[in-house]
Amino acid sequence: MATALIILGAGMGTRMNSELPKVLHQIAGAPMLVHAMKSGAALEPDLTVIVAGHGAAAVETAAKAYDPDAVIAQQSEQLGTAHAVAQARGALAGFDGDVIVLYGDTPFIRPETLAAMTAARLTHDIVVLGFVAADPGRYGRLIMKADQLDRIVEFTDATDEERAVTLCNSGVIAAHANTLFDLIDTVGNDNAAGEYYLTDIIGIARAKGLSATVVHCDEAETLGINSRAELSAAEALFQSRARTAAQDDGVTLTAPETVFFAHDTVIGRDAIIEPNVVFGPEVTIESGATIRAFSHLEGCHVSRDAVVGPYARLRPGAELAEGVKIGNFVEIKNAQIAEGAKVNHLSYIGDADIGARANIGAGTITCNYDGVFKHKTVIGADAFIGSNTMLVAPVKIGNAAMTGSGSVITRDVPAGDLAVARARQDNKAGFALRLFEKLRARKAKGA
Ligand code: UD1
Ligand code: CA
C-alpha cells in the first residue's frame, strides 16, 4: 500500500518561550523536525507533507535541506492538531493509501515501531501509538473498551478517573487517507482549549463502527518536547543512546558521559574517543583513529590511525589522511592534510593543502583572509615549516622546502629551497650587561 507522512510542525511552542519555531530547536545538531522526518523515512513514504505555520519559511528551509521532495502545507492559524492535518488535504489530493501522522515535536519514534503500526493497520481502521507513562503529566489518555481503543481524552478535558489512566497518546496515528480526512471533517472544537483535536477522531470513528487499536512502544520513544527542560532531557536521552551504540560498534569511550555526538556522527571500530570530546554534524572517524581529550570536531573526516588533540578543533572541510597528527591548540578548516603530516602545536591551517609527511612547526598560521577574499596555501610533501611561520596566502611551498622560524612568507618557495623572511640578527657586544647596570643603579636611587 502507498504511504504518506504528515508531520505536524505549525505550533508556536508557547512553553519553549522562543523566537524560533519549536520544531527547529535542535537535538544532537539537527532540528527535532529532521529527527521526526528521519524516523518517518524508514517507511519509505511516497509523499511527505510538513504542516508549517509559525516560522513557516524557516521550517520549509530546514525540511527541504533534509528532503528536497518534502511538501509544505501552510496552517496560518493554529486551531489544533485536527485542523493541522486538514491542511495537508490539498497536498494529498488523489492519494490512495495510508497516512501516518507524526508530530514534529516527537523526534525519537523507531522504524520498528512504525512498521508495527503498518502491520496493525491490516486488521484495524485506525492505529494509534501509545505508551505507558511513568508520569503521564499532560499527555492525552487512551481509553480502552474491551480490546478496542474507544476514545482519547486530552488532559485538560479529562476527569480525575481518566487522568489516573497511564496509557498515553504519543500523537502518532495511522489510517487510510480517506478515513482520516472524512473523520477530520466532523471534528469540532467544543473543549477546554477550543481547539480541533486530532485525538477526537477515535471516538467519532468508534461511533461509526470503525475499529481502532493501540500499538505500544517504550515511553522513551514518544518523548514529546514542549519546554526547554524537555529539550535538554531529549538531548540527554539521544546522547546516552548514541554512546551505547558507539560502544556496541567497537568504539572505546574513556568517559562516555562526557562525549557528545551529532545525529549523524560515524565512528569506525577501535577508534578511541577520550573524555570531553564534542562532535558537531557531518563527522566521520575511521577505524583506529584517536580523538584526544577536549577536542571539538564538525564537518570533517579523520582517517585511520590519525591522532587529534588534546584540545584540537577541526572545522568543516578538514580532511585528515591516514596517520596524520593534529596536536594541542590547533585549528584546521577546509584543508586536506596528507598522509603522515604533522601539525602538532598552536597553529591555524585554513584553506590549505598540506603534503604527505610535511611538518608544520609550532605557531604556524596560514593567513588565508585579506579582509575580503579567502586565499589558498599549498605545502608540498616532506616540507618543513619553521615555528611561527606566517604563510600569507595565496602561496605555495614546494616539496621538501623549508621556511625559517618566524618568517613571514609572501612569495612561493620552490621545491628544496629554504626561505628566510625575517630581520637578520644583530648582536651588540656587552650591551646587555651595561643596560642592566644602568637599570639597577636607577632602582637603588629609588627612581
Ligand atoms: C498532543 C496530543 C496529546 C498527546 C501529545 C503527545 C492532541 C490534541 N493532543 O498534545 O494527546 O499526548 O500530543 O506529545 O493532538 N500543531 C500544529 N498545528 C496546531 C496545533 C499543533 O501543527 O494547530 C503541531 C505542533 O507543532 C506539534 C504537534 O502538532 O508538533 C503537537 O501539538 P502540541 O500542541 O504540542 O500538542 P500536545 O498538547 O503536546
Ligand atoms: Ca506536544
XYZ file of C-alpha atoms and ligand atoms in Angstrom:
487
model
C 0.000 0.000 0.000
C 1.172 3.525 -0.763
C 2.204 5.511 2.321
C 2.251 9.229 3.016
C 3.591 11.024 6.066
C 2.057 14.127 7.557
C 4.360 15.757 10.092
C 2.806 18.488 12.220
C 5.057 21.393 12.995
C 2.960 24.547 12.905
C 2.557 25.104 16.631
C 4.195 28.081 18.255
C 5.526 26.060 21.145
C 4.466 28.616 23.745
C 6.195 26.733 26.532
C 9.554 26.973 24.739
C 9.407 30.760 25.197
C 11.371 31.272 21.961
C 11.571 33.247 18.727
C 12.487 30.010 16.952
C 9.615 27.701 15.888
C 9.569 24.799 18.328
C 10.297 22.078 15.769
C 13.527 23.842 14.738
C 15.074 23.582 18.184
C 17.963 21.179 17.846
C 18.792 17.800 19.278
C 22.276 16.489 18.533
C 22.828 19.204 15.944
C 19.642 18.675 13.905
C 16.207 20.282 14.238
C 13.758 17.992 16.048
C 11.662 18.120 12.857
C 14.508 16.435 10.961
C 14.673 13.695 13.604
C 10.941 13.096 13.052
C 11.468 13.087 9.250
C 14.327 10.589 9.665
C 12.098 8.215 11.680
C 9.322 8.505 9.109
C 11.752 7.962 6.216
C 12.138 4.354 7.384
C 8.646 3.706 5.947
C 9.877 4.861 2.538
C 6.864 7.152 2.136
C 5.641 8.090 -1.335
C 4.958 11.594 -0.081
C 5.952 13.624 2.978
C 3.884 16.661 3.917
C 5.107 19.031 6.595
C 2.444 21.267 8.138
C 4.106 24.579 8.961
C 2.732 27.768 10.499
C 4.882 29.651 12.983
C 8.124 30.459 11.187
C 6.914 28.523 8.133
C 9.699 29.816 5.865
C 12.395 28.621 8.256
C 10.604 25.308 8.773
C 10.404 24.837 4.990
C 14.132 25.546 4.582
C 15.037 23.008 7.285
C 12.670 20.357 5.932
C 13.908 20.726 2.349
C 17.547 20.676 3.428
C 16.898 17.139 4.666
C 14.409 16.045 1.960
C 14.095 18.278 -1.119
C 10.897 16.416 -2.106
C 9.062 17.262 1.124
C 5.870 19.249 0.503
C 4.973 22.124 2.811
C 1.337 22.756 3.743
C 0.574 26.053 5.426
C -1.519 26.320 8.547
C -1.656 30.053 9.093
C -3.847 29.869 12.192
C -3.087 27.111 14.689
C -6.544 25.837 15.519
C -5.464 22.398 16.707
C -3.959 19.134 15.522
C -7.048 18.034 13.509
C -7.119 21.390 11.739
C -3.387 20.982 11.077
C -3.871 17.571 9.425
C -6.716 19.030 7.336
C -4.233 21.495 5.794
C -2.423 18.556 4.156
C -5.537 17.544 2.234
C -4.604 19.560 -0.877
C -1.103 18.107 -0.999
C -2.614 14.597 -0.759
C -5.401 15.139 -3.313
C -5.953 11.875 -5.189
C -3.627 9.965 -2.884
C -4.958 6.452 -2.325
C -3.102 4.888 0.555
C -2.248 5.036 4.225
C -1.353 8.191 6.067
C 0.856 8.229 9.141
C 0.630 11.395 11.213
C 3.779 12.241 13.173
C 4.360 15.212 15.441
C 7.411 17.335 14.730
C 7.989 17.659 18.458
C 8.205 13.881 18.982
C 11.552 13.009 17.435
C 12.503 9.516 18.616
C 9.986 7.060 17.138
C 11.836 3.925 15.978
C 11.371 2.448 12.481
C 10.348 -0.917 14.044
C 7.514 0.817 15.865
C 6.180 2.425 12.687
C 6.408 -0.983 10.983
C 4.319 -2.486 13.807
C 1.695 0.213 13.200
C 1.610 -0.548 9.473
C 1.108 -4.223 10.334
C -1.730 -3.416 12.787
C -3.469 -1.446 10.033
C -4.154 -4.749 8.249
C -6.697 -5.584 10.954
C -7.894 -2.162 12.188
C -9.167 1.026 10.553
C -7.189 3.300 12.857
C -3.969 2.575 14.713
C -2.665 4.834 17.475
C 0.772 4.605 19.019
C 0.516 4.527 22.800
C 2.811 4.080 25.766
C 2.502 3.567 29.482
C 3.904 6.676 31.141
C 5.659 6.616 34.496
C 4.384 10.163 34.972
C 1.547 10.742 32.471
C 1.596 14.511 33.070
C -0.311 16.414 30.361
C -0.390 13.668 27.733
C -3.725 12.666 26.202
C -5.086 9.452 27.773
C -6.043 6.377 25.721
C -9.350 4.974 26.941
C -9.784 1.291 26.075
C -13.059 -0.622 25.906
C -12.612 -4.377 25.681
C -9.944 -4.905 23.005
C -10.695 -1.652 21.163
C -9.376 1.850 21.629
C -12.608 3.667 22.475
C -11.510 7.308 22.572
C -8.704 9.674 23.507
C -9.247 12.316 26.135
C -6.974 15.335 26.419
C -5.544 16.077 29.852
C -7.334 19.415 30.218
C -10.701 17.814 29.469
C -10.161 14.633 31.489
C -11.916 13.660 34.702
C -9.820 12.595 37.708
C -10.648 8.994 36.887
C -9.438 9.463 33.284
C -6.312 11.258 34.454
C -5.474 8.170 36.520
C -5.080 6.205 33.261
C -1.384 5.768 32.484
C -1.755 4.608 28.859
C -0.950 7.764 26.914
C -1.207 9.083 23.364
C 2.083 9.537 21.507
C 0.346 11.503 18.755
C 1.251 9.025 16.011
C -1.835 7.853 14.122
C -2.222 5.643 11.043
C -5.327 5.360 8.864
C -6.310 5.329 5.206
C -6.243 8.856 3.784
C -9.980 8.808 3.003
C -10.894 7.578 6.503
C -8.669 10.191 8.105
C -9.949 13.197 6.143
C -13.613 12.081 6.431
C -13.297 11.844 10.207
C -11.445 15.144 10.496
C -14.313 16.905 8.710
C -16.567 16.058 11.637
C -14.232 17.146 14.473
C -15.500 20.141 16.445
C -13.769 22.433 18.911
C -16.069 22.218 21.894
C -13.403 21.515 24.520
C -11.346 23.234 27.211
C -8.795 24.580 24.707
C -11.326 25.490 21.986
C -9.120 23.532 19.546
C -9.846 20.969 16.841
C -8.261 17.882 18.396
C -6.995 15.150 16.087
C -7.492 12.831 19.025
C -11.270 13.259 18.720
C -11.328 11.163 15.541
C -11.119 7.952 17.602
C -14.418 8.480 19.451
C -16.074 9.552 16.192
C -14.727 6.515 14.318
C -15.883 4.088 17.029
C -19.385 5.620 16.998
C -19.438 4.958 13.246
C -18.486 1.323 13.821
C -14.871 1.595 12.655
C -12.200 -0.337 14.564
C -9.288 1.228 16.439
C -6.327 -0.268 18.243
C -3.160 0.742 20.066
C 0.386 -0.295 19.260
C 2.537 0.023 22.364
C 6.043 1.388 22.484
C 8.556 2.407 25.077
C 7.980 5.761 26.742
C 11.447 6.946 25.737
C 10.454 6.760 22.065
C 7.497 9.053 22.387
C 9.111 11.766 24.412
C 7.269 14.936 23.346
C 9.168 18.199 23.662
C 7.288 21.271 24.841
C 9.782 23.095 27.070
C 13.496 23.765 27.367
C 13.667 21.234 30.199
C 12.143 18.570 27.952
C 14.527 19.606 25.152
C 17.535 19.005 27.383
C 16.039 15.705 28.582
C 15.649 14.662 24.924
C 19.251 15.650 24.226
C 20.403 13.583 27.216
C 18.400 10.593 26.006
C 19.806 10.891 22.486
C 23.357 11.139 23.824
C 23.037 8.168 26.123
C 21.747 6.031 23.231
C 24.477 7.285 20.891
C 27.169 6.437 23.474
C 25.840 2.917 23.927
C 25.560 2.458 20.149
C 29.167 3.633 19.642
C 30.423 1.221 22.303
C 28.425 -1.620 20.761
C 30.089 -0.726 17.439
C 33.521 -1.250 18.992
C 34.486 2.332 19.815
C 36.347 2.988 23.066
C 34.871 5.867 25.045
C 37.059 6.508 28.080
C 34.381 8.599 29.807
C 31.208 8.100 27.735
C 29.096 10.562 29.724
C 31.401 13.417 28.620
C 31.316 12.706 24.872
C 28.631 14.425 22.776
C 27.588 13.099 19.381
C 25.708 14.689 16.498
C 22.721 12.952 14.917
C 24.942 11.718 12.062
C 28.332 11.017 13.655
C 30.027 7.929 12.180
C 32.928 6.314 14.060
C 34.838 3.204 12.995
C 35.744 0.221 15.085
C 38.638 0.504 17.510
C 38.666 4.278 17.386
C 39.389 5.784 20.803
C 37.489 8.832 21.977
C 38.951 10.399 25.106
C 36.939 12.473 27.609
C 35.162 15.723 26.778
C 35.022 15.437 23.007
C 32.189 17.180 21.131
C 31.068 16.157 17.638
C 29.146 18.653 15.506
C 27.289 17.494 12.387
C 28.899 15.593 9.495
C 31.871 13.952 11.124
C 33.315 10.607 10.083
C 36.128 8.952 12.004
C 37.808 5.852 10.604
C 38.919 2.779 12.483
C 41.837 3.089 14.823
C 41.857 6.891 14.967
C 42.276 8.549 18.355
C 40.456 11.723 19.332
C 42.140 13.011 22.439
C 40.500 14.934 25.257
C 38.753 18.301 24.872
C 38.595 18.321 21.079
C 35.752 19.789 19.001
C 35.033 18.393 15.524
C 32.463 19.274 12.863
C 32.128 18.658 9.124
C 35.399 16.735 8.947
C 36.893 13.363 8.137
C 39.621 11.659 10.178
C 41.304 8.644 8.558
C 42.775 5.502 10.069
C 45.350 5.844 12.796
C 45.253 9.636 12.823
C 45.565 11.317 16.226
C 43.701 14.532 17.005
C 44.131 16.673 20.112
C 44.091 17.089 23.026
C 42.435 20.488 22.652
C 42.132 20.454 18.856
C 39.430 21.970 16.696
C 38.502 20.508 13.314
C 36.093 22.671 11.350
C 34.118 21.988 8.166
C 36.213 20.719 5.287
C 39.078 19.379 7.419
C 40.204 16.110 5.760
C 42.871 14.167 7.597
C 44.574 11.290 5.772
C 45.994 8.193 7.442
C 48.407 8.661 10.289
C 48.065 12.465 10.419
C 48.825 14.098 13.768
C 46.979 17.210 14.889
C 48.089 18.422 18.309
C 47.027 20.783 21.048
C 45.502 24.174 20.275
C 45.460 23.552 16.537
C 42.533 24.625 14.348
C 42.032 23.131 10.887
C 39.408 24.428 8.435
C 38.773 23.477 4.795
C 42.147 21.813 4.448
C 43.452 18.477 3.188
C 46.241 17.095 5.333
C 48.003 14.259 3.501
C 49.295 11.023 4.954
C 51.632 11.271 7.908
C 51.742 15.077 8.026
C 52.011 16.702 11.459
C 50.578 19.928 12.824
C 51.357 19.478 16.468
C 51.132 22.769 18.315
C 49.301 26.101 18.366
C 48.506 26.509 14.671
C 45.760 27.687 12.334
C 45.549 25.873 8.998
C 42.697 27.170 6.807
C 42.036 26.813 3.051
C 45.151 24.719 2.578
C 46.650 21.559 1.099
C 49.385 20.026 3.209
C 51.560 17.385 1.520
C 52.426 13.946 2.861
C 54.829 13.857 5.820
C 55.113 17.659 5.939
C 55.925 19.023 9.385
C 54.248 22.249 10.368
C 56.142 23.967 13.202
C 54.532 25.321 16.346
C 52.607 28.551 15.955
C 52.383 28.418 12.155
C 49.456 30.292 10.659
C 48.008 30.280 7.174
C 46.952 33.918 6.693
C 44.067 32.973 4.429
C 41.866 36.052 4.702
C 42.670 39.512 3.380
C 39.562 41.060 4.852
C 37.507 40.439 1.731
C 38.672 37.232 -0.022
C 39.926 33.853 1.162
C 43.140 32.506 -0.400
C 44.790 29.124 -0.549
C 48.061 27.829 0.865
C 49.706 24.773 -0.718
C 52.519 22.979 1.083
C 54.392 20.173 -0.689
C 55.263 16.707 0.557
C 58.094 16.474 3.101
C 58.202 20.257 3.560
C 59.368 21.614 6.906
C 57.672 24.803 8.050
C 59.671 26.507 10.807
C 57.940 27.517 14.031
C 55.910 30.695 13.929
C 55.856 30.964 10.140
C 53.139 33.243 8.723
C 52.095 31.905 5.325
C 50.416 34.826 3.579
C 48.081 33.209 1.048
C 47.906 32.683 -1.844
C 51.269 30.990 -1.503
C 52.929 27.678 -2.434
C 55.727 25.893 -0.617
C 57.392 23.247 -2.795
C 58.157 19.639 -1.910
C 60.883 19.246 0.723
C 61.241 23.038 1.033
C 61.856 24.748 4.376
C 60.950 28.051 5.973
C 62.993 29.662 8.748
C 61.293 30.151 12.101
C 59.457 33.422 12.434
C 59.300 34.009 8.689
C 56.507 35.909 7.014
C 56.243 34.111 3.678
C 54.605 36.181 0.946
C 56.130 34.577 -2.168
C 56.178 30.970 -3.394
C 59.095 28.821 -2.233
C 60.440 26.410 -4.882
C 60.932 22.729 -4.043
C 64.027 22.044 -1.994
C 64.700 25.738 -1.147
C 64.966 27.362 2.271
C 63.075 30.634 2.645
C 64.046 33.002 5.446
C 61.936 36.128 5.705
C 62.718 37.936 8.938
C 65.104 40.633 10.166
C 68.730 39.493 10.352
C 70.066 39.072 13.920
C 72.444 41.738 15.236
C 74.471 41.004 18.443
C 75.741 44.093 20.328
C 78.730 43.000 22.447
C 78.331 43.569 26.221
C 75.296 45.802 25.692
C 73.039 43.774 27.996
C 75.435 43.983 30.971
C 75.728 47.771 30.614
C 71.977 48.152 30.344
C 71.377 46.001 33.470
C 73.905 48.123 35.472
C 72.159 51.318 34.469
C 68.698 49.994 35.382
C 69.825 48.604 38.769
C 71.512 51.884 39.653
C 68.293 53.737 38.876
C 66.305 51.348 41.120
C 68.829 51.796 44.011
C 68.253 55.583 43.848
C 64.556 54.842 44.339
C 63.538 56.232 40.976
C -0.693 16.273 21.672
C -1.917 15.347 21.735
C -1.862 14.516 23.018
C -0.581 13.719 23.050
C 0.636 14.629 22.871
C 1.864 13.781 22.657
C -3.754 16.462 20.552
C -4.997 17.249 20.693
N -3.117 16.149 21.687
O -0.777 17.166 22.767
O -2.971 13.619 23.074
O -0.481 13.005 24.271
O 0.496 15.477 21.722
O 3.036 14.577 22.620
O -3.387 16.121 19.443
N 0.406 21.510 15.845
C 0.133 22.100 14.626
N -0.951 22.907 14.499
C -1.800 23.143 15.521
C -1.533 22.530 16.776
C -0.415 21.718 16.903
O 0.881 21.898 13.660
O -2.774 23.862 15.297
C 1.582 20.634 15.960
C 2.631 21.182 16.905
O 3.585 21.973 16.210
C 3.269 19.910 17.459
C 2.150 18.888 17.388
O 1.199 19.400 16.483
O 4.350 19.475 16.662
C 1.503 18.604 18.730
O 0.941 19.812 19.238
P 1.019 20.202 20.763
O 0.345 21.494 20.940
O 2.420 20.071 21.245
O 0.107 19.039 21.409
P 0.135 18.488 22.898
O -0.591 19.430 23.772
O 1.513 18.111 23.271
Ca 3.464 18.343 22.317
